[in-house]
Every structure is written in C-alpha cells, then in structure tokens.
Coordinates of C-alpha atoms and ligand atoms in Angstrom, one line a residue:
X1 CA 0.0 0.0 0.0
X2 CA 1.1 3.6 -0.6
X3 CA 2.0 5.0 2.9
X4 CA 0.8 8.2 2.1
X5 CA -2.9 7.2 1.6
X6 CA -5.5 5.5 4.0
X7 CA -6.1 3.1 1.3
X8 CA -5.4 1.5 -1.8
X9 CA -9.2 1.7 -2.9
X10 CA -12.0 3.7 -1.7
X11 CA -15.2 2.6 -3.6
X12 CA -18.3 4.7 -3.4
X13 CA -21.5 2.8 -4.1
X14 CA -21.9 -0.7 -2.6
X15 CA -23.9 -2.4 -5.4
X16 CA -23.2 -5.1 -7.9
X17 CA -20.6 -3.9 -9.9
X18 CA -19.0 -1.9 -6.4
X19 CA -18.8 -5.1 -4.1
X20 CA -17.3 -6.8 -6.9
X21 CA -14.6 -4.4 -7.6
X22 CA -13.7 -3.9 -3.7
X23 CA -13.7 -8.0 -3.0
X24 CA -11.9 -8.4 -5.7
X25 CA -9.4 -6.0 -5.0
X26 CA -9.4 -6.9 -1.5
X27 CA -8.5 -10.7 -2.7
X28 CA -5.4 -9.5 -5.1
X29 CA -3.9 -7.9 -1.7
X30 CA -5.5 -4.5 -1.8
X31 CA -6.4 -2.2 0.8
X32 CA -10.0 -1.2 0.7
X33 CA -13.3 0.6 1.9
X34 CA -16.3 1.1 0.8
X35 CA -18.9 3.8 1.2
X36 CA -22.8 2.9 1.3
X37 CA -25.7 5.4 1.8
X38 CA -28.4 3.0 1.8
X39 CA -28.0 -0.6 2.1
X40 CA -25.3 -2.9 1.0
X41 CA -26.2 -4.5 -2.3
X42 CA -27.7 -2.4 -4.4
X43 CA -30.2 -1.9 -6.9
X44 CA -30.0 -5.2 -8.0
X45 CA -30.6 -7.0 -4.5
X46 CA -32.5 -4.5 -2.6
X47 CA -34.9 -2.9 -5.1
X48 CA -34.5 -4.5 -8.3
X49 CA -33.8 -8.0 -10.0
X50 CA -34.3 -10.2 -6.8
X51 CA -37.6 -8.9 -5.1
X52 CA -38.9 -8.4 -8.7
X53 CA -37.9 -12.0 -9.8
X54 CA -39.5 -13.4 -6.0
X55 CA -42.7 -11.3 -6.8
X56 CA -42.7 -12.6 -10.4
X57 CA -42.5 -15.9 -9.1
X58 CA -45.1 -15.0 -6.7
X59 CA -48.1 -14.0 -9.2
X60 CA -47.1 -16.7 -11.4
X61 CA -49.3 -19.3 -9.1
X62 CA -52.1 -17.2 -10.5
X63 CA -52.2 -19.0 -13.3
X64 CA -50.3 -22.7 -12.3
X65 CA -53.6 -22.4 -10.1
X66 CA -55.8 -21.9 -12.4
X67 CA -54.5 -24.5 -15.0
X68 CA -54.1 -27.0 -12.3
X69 CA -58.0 -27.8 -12.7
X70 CA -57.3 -29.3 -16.2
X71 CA -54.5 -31.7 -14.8
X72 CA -56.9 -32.7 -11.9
X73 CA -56.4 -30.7 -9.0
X74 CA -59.0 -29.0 -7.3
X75 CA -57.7 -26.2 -5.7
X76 CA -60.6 -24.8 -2.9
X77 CA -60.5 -21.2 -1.6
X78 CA -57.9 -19.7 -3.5
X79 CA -57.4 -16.7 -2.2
X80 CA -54.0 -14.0 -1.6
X81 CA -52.6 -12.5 0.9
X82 CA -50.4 -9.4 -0.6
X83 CA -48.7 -8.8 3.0
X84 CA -47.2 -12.2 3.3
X85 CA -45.4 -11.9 0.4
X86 CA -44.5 -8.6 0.3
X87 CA -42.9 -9.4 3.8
X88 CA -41.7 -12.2 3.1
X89 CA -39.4 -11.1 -0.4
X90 CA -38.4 -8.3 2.2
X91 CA -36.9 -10.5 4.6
X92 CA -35.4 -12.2 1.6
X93 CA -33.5 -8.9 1.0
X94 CA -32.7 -8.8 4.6
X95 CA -31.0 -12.2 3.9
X96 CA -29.2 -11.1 0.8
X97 CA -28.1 -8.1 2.2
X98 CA -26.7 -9.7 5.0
X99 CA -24.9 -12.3 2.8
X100 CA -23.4 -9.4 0.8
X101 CA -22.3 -7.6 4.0
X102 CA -20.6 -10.5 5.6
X103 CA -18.9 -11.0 2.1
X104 CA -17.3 -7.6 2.7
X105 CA -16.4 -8.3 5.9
X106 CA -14.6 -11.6 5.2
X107 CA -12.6 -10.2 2.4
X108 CA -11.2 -7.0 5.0
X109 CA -13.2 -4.3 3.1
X110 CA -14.0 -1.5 6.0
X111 CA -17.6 -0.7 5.5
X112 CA -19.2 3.1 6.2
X113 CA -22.9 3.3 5.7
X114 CA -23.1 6.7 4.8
X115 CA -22.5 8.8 1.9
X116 CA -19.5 9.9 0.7
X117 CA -17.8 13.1 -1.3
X118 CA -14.7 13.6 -3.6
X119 CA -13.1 16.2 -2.7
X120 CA -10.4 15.7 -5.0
X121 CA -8.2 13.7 -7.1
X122 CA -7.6 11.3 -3.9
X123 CA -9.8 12.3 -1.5
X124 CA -13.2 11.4 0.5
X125 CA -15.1 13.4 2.9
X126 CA -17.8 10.8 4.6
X127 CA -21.3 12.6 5.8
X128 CA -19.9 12.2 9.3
X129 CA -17.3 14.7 8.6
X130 CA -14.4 12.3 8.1
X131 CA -11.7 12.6 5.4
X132 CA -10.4 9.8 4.3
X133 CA -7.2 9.4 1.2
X134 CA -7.0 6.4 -0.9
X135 CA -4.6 5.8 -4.3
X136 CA -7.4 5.1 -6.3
X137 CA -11.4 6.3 -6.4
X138 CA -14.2 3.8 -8.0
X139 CA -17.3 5.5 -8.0
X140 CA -20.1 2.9 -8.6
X141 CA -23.2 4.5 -7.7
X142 CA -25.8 3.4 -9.9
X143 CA -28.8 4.9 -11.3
X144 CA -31.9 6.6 -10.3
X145 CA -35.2 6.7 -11.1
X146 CA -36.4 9.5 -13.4
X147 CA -39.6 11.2 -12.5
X148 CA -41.3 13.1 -15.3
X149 CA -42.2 17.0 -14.7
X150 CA -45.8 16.6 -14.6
X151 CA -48.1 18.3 -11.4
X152 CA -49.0 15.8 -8.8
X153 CA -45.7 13.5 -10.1
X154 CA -44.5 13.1 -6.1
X155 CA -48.0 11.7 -5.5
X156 CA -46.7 8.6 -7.6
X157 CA -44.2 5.9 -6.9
X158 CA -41.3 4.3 -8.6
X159 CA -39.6 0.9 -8.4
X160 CA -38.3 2.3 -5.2
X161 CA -41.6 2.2 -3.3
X162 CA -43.1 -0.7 -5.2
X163 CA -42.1 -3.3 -2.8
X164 CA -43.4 -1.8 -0.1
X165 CA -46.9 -0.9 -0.7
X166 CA -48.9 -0.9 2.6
X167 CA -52.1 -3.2 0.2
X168 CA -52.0 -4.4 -3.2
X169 CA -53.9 -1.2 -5.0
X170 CA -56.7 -2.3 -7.2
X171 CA -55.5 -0.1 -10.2
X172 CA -52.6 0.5 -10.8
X173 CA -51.5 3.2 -13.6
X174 CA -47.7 2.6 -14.9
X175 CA -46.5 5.1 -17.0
X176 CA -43.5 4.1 -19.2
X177 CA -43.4 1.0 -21.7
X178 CA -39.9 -0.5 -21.0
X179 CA -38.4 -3.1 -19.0
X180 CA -39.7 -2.4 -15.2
X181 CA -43.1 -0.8 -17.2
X182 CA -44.0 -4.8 -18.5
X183 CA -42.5 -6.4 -15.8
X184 CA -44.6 -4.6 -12.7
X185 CA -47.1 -4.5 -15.5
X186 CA -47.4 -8.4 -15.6
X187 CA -46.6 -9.1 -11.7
X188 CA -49.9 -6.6 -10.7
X189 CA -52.4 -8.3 -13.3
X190 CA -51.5 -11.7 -12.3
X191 CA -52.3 -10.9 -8.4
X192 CA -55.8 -9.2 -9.9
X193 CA -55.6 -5.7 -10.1
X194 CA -56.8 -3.4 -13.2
X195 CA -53.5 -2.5 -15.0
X196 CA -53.6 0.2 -17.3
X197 CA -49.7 1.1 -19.2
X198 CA -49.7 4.8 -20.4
X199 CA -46.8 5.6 -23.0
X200 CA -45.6 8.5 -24.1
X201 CA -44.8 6.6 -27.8
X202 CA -46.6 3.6 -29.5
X203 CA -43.4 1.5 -28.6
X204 CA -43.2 -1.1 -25.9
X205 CA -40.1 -2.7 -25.2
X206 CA -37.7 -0.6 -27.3
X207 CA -35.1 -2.3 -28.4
X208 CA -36.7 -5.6 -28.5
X209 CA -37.5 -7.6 -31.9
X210 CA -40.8 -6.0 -33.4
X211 CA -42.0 -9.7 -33.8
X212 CA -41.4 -9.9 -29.9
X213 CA -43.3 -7.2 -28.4
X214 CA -46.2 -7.2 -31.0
X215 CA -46.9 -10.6 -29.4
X216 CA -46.4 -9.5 -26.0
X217 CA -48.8 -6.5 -26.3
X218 CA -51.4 -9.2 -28.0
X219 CA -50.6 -11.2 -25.2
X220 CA -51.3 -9.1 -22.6
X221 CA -54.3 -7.3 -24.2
X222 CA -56.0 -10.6 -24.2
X223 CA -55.0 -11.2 -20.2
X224 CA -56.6 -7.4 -19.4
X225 CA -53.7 -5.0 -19.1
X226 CA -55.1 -1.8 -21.4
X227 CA -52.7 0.0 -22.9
X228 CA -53.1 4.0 -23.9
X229 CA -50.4 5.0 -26.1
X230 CA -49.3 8.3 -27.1
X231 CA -50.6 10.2 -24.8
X232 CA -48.1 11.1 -21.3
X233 CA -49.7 11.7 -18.1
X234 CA -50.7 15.5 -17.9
X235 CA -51.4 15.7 -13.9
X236 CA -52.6 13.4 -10.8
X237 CA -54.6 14.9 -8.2
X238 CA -55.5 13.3 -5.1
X239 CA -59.0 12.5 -5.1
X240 CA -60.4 11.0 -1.8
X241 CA -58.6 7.8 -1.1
X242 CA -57.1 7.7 -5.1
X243 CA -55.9 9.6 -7.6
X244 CA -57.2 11.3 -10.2
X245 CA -54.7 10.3 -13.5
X246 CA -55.3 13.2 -16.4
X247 CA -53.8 12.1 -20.1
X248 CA -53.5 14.3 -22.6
X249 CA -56.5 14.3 -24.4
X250 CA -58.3 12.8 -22.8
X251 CA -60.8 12.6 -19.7
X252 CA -59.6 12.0 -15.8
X253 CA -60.0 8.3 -14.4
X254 CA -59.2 7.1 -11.1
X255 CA -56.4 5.3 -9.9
X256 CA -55.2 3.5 -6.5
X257 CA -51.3 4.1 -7.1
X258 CA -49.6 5.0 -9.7
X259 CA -45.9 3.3 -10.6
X260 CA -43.4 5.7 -12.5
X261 CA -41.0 3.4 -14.8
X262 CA -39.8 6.2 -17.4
X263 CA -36.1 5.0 -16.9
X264 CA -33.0 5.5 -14.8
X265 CA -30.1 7.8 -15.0
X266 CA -27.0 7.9 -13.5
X267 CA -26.8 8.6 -10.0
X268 CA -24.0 11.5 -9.6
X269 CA -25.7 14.2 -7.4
X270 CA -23.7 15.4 -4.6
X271 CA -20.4 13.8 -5.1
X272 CA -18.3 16.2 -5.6
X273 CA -16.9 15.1 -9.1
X274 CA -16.1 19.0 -9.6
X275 CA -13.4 18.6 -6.8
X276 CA -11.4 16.1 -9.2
X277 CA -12.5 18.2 -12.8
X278 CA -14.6 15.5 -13.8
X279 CA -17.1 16.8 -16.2
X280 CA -20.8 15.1 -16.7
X281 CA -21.6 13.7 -20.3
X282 CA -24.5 14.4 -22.5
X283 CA -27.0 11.6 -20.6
X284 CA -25.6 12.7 -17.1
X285 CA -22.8 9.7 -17.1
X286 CA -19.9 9.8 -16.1
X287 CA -17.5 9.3 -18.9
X288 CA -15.2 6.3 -18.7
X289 CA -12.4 4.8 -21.3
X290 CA -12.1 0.8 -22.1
X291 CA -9.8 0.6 -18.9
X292 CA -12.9 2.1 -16.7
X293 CA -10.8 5.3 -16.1
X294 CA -12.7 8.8 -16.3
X295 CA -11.3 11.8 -17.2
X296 CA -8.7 12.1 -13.5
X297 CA -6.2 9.8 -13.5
X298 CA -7.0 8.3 -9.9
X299 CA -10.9 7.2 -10.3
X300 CA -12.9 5.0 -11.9
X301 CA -16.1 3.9 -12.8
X302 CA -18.3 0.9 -13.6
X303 CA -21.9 0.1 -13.7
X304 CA -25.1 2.1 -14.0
X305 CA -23.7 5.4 -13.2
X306 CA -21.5 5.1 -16.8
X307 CA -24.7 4.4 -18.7
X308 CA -23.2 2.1 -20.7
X309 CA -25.0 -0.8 -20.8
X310 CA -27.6 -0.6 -17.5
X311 CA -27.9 -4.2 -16.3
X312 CA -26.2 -5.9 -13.2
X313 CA -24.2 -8.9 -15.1
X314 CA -22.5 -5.6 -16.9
X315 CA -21.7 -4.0 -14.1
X316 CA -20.3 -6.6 -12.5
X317 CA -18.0 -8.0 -15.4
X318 CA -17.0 -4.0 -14.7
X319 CA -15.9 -4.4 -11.3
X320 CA -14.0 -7.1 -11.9
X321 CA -12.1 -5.7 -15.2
X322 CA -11.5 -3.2 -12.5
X323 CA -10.2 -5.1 -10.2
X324 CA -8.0 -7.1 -11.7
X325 CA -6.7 -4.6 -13.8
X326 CA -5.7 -2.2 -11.6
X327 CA -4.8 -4.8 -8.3
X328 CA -3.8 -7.9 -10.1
X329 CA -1.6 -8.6 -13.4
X330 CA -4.3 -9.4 -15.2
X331 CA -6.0 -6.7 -17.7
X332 CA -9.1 -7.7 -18.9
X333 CA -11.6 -5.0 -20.7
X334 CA -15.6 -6.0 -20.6
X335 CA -16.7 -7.4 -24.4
X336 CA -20.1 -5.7 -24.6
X337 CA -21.2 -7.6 -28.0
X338 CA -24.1 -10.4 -27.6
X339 CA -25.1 -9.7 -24.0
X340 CA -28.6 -11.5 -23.8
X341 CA -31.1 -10.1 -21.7
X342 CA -34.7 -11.0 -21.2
X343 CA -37.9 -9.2 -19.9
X344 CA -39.8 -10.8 -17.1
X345 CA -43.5 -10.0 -18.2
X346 CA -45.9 -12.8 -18.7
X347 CA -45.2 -14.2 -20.3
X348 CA -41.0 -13.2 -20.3
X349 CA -39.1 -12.6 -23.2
X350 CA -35.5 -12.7 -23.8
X351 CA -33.2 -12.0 -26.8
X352 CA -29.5 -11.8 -28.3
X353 CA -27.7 -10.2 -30.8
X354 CA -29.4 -8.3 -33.7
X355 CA -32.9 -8.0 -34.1
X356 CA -34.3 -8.5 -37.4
X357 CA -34.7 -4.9 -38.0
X358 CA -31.4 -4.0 -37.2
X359 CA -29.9 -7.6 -38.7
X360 CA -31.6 -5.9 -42.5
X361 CA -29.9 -2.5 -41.7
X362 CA -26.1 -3.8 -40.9
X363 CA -26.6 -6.9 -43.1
X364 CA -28.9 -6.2 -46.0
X365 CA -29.1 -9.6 -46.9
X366 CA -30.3 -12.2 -44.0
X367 CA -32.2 -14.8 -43.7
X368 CA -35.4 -15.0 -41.0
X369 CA -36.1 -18.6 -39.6
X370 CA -39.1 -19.0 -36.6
X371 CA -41.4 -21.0 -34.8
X372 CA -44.9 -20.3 -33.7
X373 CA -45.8 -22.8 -31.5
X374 CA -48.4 -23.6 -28.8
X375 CA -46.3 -25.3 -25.5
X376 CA -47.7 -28.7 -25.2
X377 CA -49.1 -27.3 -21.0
X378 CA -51.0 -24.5 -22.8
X379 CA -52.7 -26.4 -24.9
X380 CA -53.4 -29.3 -22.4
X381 CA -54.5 -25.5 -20.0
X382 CA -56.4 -24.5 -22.8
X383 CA -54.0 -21.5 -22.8
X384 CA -54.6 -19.7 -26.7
X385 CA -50.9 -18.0 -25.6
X386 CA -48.4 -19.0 -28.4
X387 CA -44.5 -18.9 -28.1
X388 CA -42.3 -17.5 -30.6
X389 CA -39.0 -17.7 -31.5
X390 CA -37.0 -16.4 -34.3
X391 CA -33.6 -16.9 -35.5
X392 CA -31.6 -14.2 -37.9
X393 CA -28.8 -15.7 -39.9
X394 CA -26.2 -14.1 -42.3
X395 CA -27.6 -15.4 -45.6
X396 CA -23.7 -14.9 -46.7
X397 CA -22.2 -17.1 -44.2
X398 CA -25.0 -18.9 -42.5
X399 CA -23.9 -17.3 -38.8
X400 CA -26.5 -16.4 -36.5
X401 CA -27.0 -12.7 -36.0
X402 CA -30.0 -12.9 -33.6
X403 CA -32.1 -15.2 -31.3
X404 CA -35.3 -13.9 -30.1
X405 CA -37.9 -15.9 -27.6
X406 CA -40.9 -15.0 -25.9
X407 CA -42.8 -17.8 -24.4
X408 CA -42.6 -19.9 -21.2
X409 CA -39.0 -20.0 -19.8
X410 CA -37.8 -18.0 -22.5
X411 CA -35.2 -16.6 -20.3
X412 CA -33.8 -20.2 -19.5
X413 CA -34.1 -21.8 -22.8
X414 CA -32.3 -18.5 -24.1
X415 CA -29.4 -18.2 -22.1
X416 CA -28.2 -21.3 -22.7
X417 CA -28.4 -20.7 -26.6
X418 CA -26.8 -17.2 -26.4
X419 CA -23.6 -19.3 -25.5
X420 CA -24.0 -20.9 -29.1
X421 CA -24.6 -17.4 -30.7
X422 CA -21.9 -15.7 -28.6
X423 CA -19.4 -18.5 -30.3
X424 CA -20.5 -18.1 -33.7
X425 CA -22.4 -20.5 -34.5
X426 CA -24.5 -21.1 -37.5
X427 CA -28.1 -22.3 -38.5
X428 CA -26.4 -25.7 -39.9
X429 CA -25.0 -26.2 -36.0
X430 CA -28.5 -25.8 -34.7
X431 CA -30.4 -28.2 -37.2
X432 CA -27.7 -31.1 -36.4
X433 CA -28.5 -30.9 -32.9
X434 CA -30.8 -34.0 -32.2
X435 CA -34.1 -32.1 -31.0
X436 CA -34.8 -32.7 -26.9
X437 CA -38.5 -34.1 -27.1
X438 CA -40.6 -32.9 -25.9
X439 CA -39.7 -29.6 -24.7
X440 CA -40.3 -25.9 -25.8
X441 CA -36.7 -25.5 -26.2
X442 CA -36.9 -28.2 -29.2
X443 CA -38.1 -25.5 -31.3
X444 CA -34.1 -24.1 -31.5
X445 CA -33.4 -26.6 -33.9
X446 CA -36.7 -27.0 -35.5
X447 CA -36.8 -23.7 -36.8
X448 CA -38.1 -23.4 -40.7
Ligands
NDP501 P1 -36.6 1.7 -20.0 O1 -35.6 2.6 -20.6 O2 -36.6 0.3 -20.2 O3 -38.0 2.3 -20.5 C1 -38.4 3.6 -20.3 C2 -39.8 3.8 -20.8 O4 -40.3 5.1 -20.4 C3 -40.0 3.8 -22.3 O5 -41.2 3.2 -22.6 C4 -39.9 5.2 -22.7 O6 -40.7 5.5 -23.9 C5 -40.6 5.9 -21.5 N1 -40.0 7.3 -21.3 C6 -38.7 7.6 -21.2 N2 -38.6 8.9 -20.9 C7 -39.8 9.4 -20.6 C8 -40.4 10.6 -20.3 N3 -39.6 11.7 -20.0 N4 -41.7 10.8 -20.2 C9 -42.5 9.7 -20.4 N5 -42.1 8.5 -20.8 C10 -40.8 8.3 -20.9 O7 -36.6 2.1 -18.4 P2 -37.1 1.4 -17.1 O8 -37.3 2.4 -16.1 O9 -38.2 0.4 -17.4 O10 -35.8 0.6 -16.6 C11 -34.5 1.2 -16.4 C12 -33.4 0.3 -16.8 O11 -33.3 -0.7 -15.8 C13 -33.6 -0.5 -18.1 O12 -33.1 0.3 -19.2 C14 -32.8 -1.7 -17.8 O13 -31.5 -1.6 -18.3 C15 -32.8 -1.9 -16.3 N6 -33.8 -3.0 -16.0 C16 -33.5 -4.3 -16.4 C17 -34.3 -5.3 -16.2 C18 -34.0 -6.7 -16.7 O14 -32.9 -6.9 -17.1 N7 -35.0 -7.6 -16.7 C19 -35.5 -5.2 -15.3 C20 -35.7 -3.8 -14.9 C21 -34.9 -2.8 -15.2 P3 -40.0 5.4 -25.3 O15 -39.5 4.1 -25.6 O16 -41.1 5.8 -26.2 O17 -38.9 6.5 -25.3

C-alpha cells in the first residue's frame, strides 16, 4: 500500500458492480473501503432484480392455479394474501443483504454506511465529517429513477416504493413502456388488479424484436392489461382515497397508485466530481475509457452510473475488469457484444444479438427462420398464448445474428443458446443438434 494514503481503494456505491470491484481488490492484496448510503447490495438485491424475480415468481401461481384444474387438481379457496409476500421477499432482501455484508467483511473491506464526497483527485469526505485518502477512487453508484415534470408527479411511486406498498392497490396506472413498465405491468395483473400502461410513444419494449413485443402486447391485451399510447400523463390529483390520472387528451380516471418506470439515470448528485474536474456527459454519465478510467487519473467507474450498458451482469464484469486490472496482473476490458437479456413479463421474453430490423440494416441480406408454437401445458390448459421464437442468420455465411424468444422460460431456454450465438455458430450447427423431445426449447433446432 502507498503509505501516504489511507487506502489503496475507496469505492463509493456498494452495489453489484462496487462489491465486486472492492472483493476483488481486497482478494489481489489491496487495501480497501467502501462507502454505502443506503444498504449494502444495491439496486440489484435491494430494489431490483431479486424482489422483482420473487414477486414474479409470486403472481405466477395465479395462473399454475388456475391451470391445475385441467391436470386434476381442485384447488378450494384460493385466495391472496399481498402482505405475506410482500414481507416475506423483504426479509429475503434482509438475507441477501446480509450475505453481501458478511462477504465484505470476510474479504477485509472497511464498511461506512453513509455517503460519501470527492473532494479531490484522492480524496473522501464521509457525511460524518471524516476525510479519508486512498490511491485510487471507484465511483459505482448506480442509477436513479427518473420522474417526469408533470403536477402531482410526487403523488406517484417508482420501483423504489413498489415493494413496499402498505395493500395491493386495485388499479394501478404505470406510466412508461420499457423493462420495469411490463415487468410490474405483468406481476400486478396476475395478483388481480386493473393495469392500465400509459406511454408516451406507441413502442413497448424498445429495443426488442418487433415480432417480440407485437406478441407480447397481444398477449397481454387478451390477459386485461389496457394500454393508452401516445398520450403522457398531464397531472394526478388526489381524489379522496385515489388519484385522479389526467392524459393528454383525454378525460380523468381514477387510480389507487400509480408506478413511474420512465427510466434511470446515473446517479451522480452530490459527489463532488467537480473537486477532481470530472465533467458530466450528455446523458448525465460519467464518462469512462475501455480501462474504466474517467477523465482524472486516480478514479474509476463501472456500472449504472457510466450508462453504458444498465444491467447488473455488466456491471459486474466492470468491477471485476477493474479489479483485476488495476490490483492484479491481469487486464481484462468488458466485451459488450451479444449480451442476452430477457424481460420478465408474462409471459417473459428474452433476446441476443441483432434483431431482425437492425440484422436488414447492418446486413442487407439475411435470412429470418421462426417458430410459432403452442407449449404442449398450454394447450393441455387450454392457454390460446403462443411462443415465438425467431432466428436471424447471415444469408452470406449462415452465422446467427440474432435469437429472439418469448414464451414460457424464454429466459432459461435463451441463455443457454446465447452461449452458441456468442461462439459463432450457425443455423447448420443448430439443425444437427438432435431435437430434446418434448420440450419448448426443441423449437431451437426445429426452426423453418
Ligand atoms: P426503460 O428505458 O426500459 O423504459 C423507459 C420507458 O419510459 C420507455 O417506454 C420510454 O418510452 C418511456 N419514457 C422515457 N422517458 C420518458 C419521459 N420523460 N416521459 C414519459 N415517458 C418516458 O426504463 P425502465 O425504467 O423500465 O428501466 C430502467 C433500466 O433498468 C432499463 O433500461 C434496464 O436496463 C434496467 N432493468 C433491467 C431489467 C431486466 O434486465 N430484466 C428489469 C428492470 C430494469 P419510449 O421508448 O417511447 O422512449
């Protein structure tokens, strides 16, 4: 360690990609600390993937429930309690946040649950009053939620407050079409409330394969989730016990709660990036090179807060590029081609590489293979709800650009063949793979 510092690493922000960076660091032999505000974890475990996943899981026996009847089960009183699993996902946070604490603790890394500033090049000042010197910064402080400029916009809620709603509301407004939009969207029909989404655009799911999200908003239509498009929220006023939601152009209804998901940016107020002539960029990142380095020498920064990619696998690959860049003899720099990534809605979706739209711009000339299938437990449910998948391949050299699923387990099946896409594989590779009968995932190598 460099005498004339406190530590080797100071690491602001004690989510995914910043407990991986200062355990790492802390395992190649580094001094390190880490500065929290809120809890240890993150977005990721404390208000994001995991309590959504656990409340996706959750609503999901809605429907196993209900389809149970056709495979013989009579299920008598069903009813839901929204308090008992609200509480217990919470104390499922507890757990992880614990875990992620003791993790910490075990690799060295100093803790302080509070927030801290630069105040220069090499320098922390902690909200206590403390100033503390390290060698090198990492700033890794996430996102934020966005909330529109719209009167009555602090009488709404964000993914923030979503897990701790006091009673499940019985409509529920969610302004914004994007990931959290259709995911909160799906986990609020299934437990029985009136969903209406209300988007700025026509577009759900930006981003996504057109093919994709056209079936997810028939989908979704035909499960009761309405959907009013072009036309942002103009004003909320309370009204009694709800909430009067104003679109433009058209006339008030009421609402129990509504959920703001109209995106995330960088989280980089009050920390002092002035003191080491950091400068902002055009979203309100911080800008970083390959190596993670921003524009002073001495700090870093992965994850959310460089808006470069905005999901917790990225972030963490970040951390621990850091990491073993900068503590180990090991440079490594974060490949950001074919990440997959999948929507939980009901039913999910998931997709890598190019859609098909953007396969026809690069490529010009592709080829489009799918499946439209009905999973064998729908039809046996008398579920309507098709799957679809679709494949985009490089007419030139038979490589696949793209794989796209929405269906039951999409997320599973998918990850598994983004490790074939990710290689390079082509459409000949798939079709000699001996089909896996019967199974959803069949349809990978099925696919005309
Ligand atoms: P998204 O970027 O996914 O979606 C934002 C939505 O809000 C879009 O429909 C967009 O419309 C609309 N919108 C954007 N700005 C405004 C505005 N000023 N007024 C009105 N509407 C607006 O953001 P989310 O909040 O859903 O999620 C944030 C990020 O978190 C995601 O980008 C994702 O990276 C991450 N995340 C990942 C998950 C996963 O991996 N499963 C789950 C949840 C979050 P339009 O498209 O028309 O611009």
């Amino acid at each position: 360690m460099t005498k004339s510092h406190d530590y080797d690493l100071f690491v602001i922000g004690a989510g995914s990609g910043g407990v991986r960076a200062a355990r790492v660091s802390a395992s190649h032999g580094a001094k390190v600390a880490i500065a929290e505000e809120f809890r240890i974890g993150g977005t990721c475990v404390i208000r994001g993937c995991v309590p959504k996943k656990l409340l996706v899981y959750g609503s999901h026996f809605a429907e196993e429930l209900q389809d149970a009847a056709h495979y013989g089960w009579t299920v008598e009183k069903m009813t839901f309690d929204w308090s008992v699993l609200r509480d217990t996902v919470l104390k499922d946070v507890d757990r992880l946040n614990e875990a992620y604490t003791a993790t910490l603790q075990n690799h060295g890394v100093e803790r302080f649950l509070e927030k801290a500033t630069i105040t220069g090049p090499h320098s922390v000042r902690l909200a206590s009053g403390r100033e503390i010197t390290a060698k090198t910064i990492l700033i890794a402080t996430g996102a934020w939620p966005v909330l529109p400029d719209f009167p009555g916009s602090d009488l709404c809620i964000t993914s923030n407050e979503v897990f701790h709603l006091a009673e499940l509301p019985k409509r529920v407004v969610i302004q914004g079409a994007g990931y959290i939009a259709m995911e909160f969207a799906g986990i609020f029909n299934a437990l029985g409330c009136h969903v209406t989404v209300v988007n700025r655009s026509e577009t759900l799911l930006r981003g996504y394969d057109e093919s994709l999200r056209d079936r997810l908003l028939q989908i979704t239509m035909a499960r009761g989730i309405q959907y009013r498009f072009n036309c942002p929220i103009e004003r909320i006023e309370k009204d009694g016990e709800c909430y009067s939601v104003k679109l433009a152009g058209q006339d008030p209804f009421n609402a129990d709660a509504v959920l703001i998901a109209t995106g995330r940016r960088p989280n980089t107020r009050g920390l002092g990036l002035d003191a080491a002539g950091i400068e902002l960029g055009e979203r309100g990142e911080i800008p970083v090179d390959e190596a993670n380095r921003t524009s002073c020498p001495s700090i870093y920064a992965v994850g959310d807060v460089t808006d470069r990619v905005q999901l917790t696998p990225v972030a963490i690959r970040e951390g621990q590029a850091f990491a073993d860049s900068v503590f180990s003899d090991t440079p490594r720099t974060v490949d950001y081609s074919h990440i997959p990534s999948a929507v939980f809605s009901q039913p999910p979706l998931a997709g890598v590489g190019l859609t098909e739209g953007q396969a026809r711009m690069q490529y010009g000339n592709i080829k489009v293979f799918s499946s439209d299938f009905r999973p064998m437990k729908n039809v046996f449910a008398e579920r309507h709800e098709r799957g679809l998948y679709k494949m985009i391949v490089d007419a030139g050299t038979d490589r696949i650009l793209g794989l796209h699923m929405i269906g039951p387990e999409a997320p599973e099946i998918l990850q598994a063949a983004a490790i074939a896409v990710k290689a390079g594989l082509t459409k000949a590779d798939f079709d000699a793979t001996v089909a896996l009968h019967p199974s959803m995932a069949e349809e990978l190598v099925l696919m005309r």
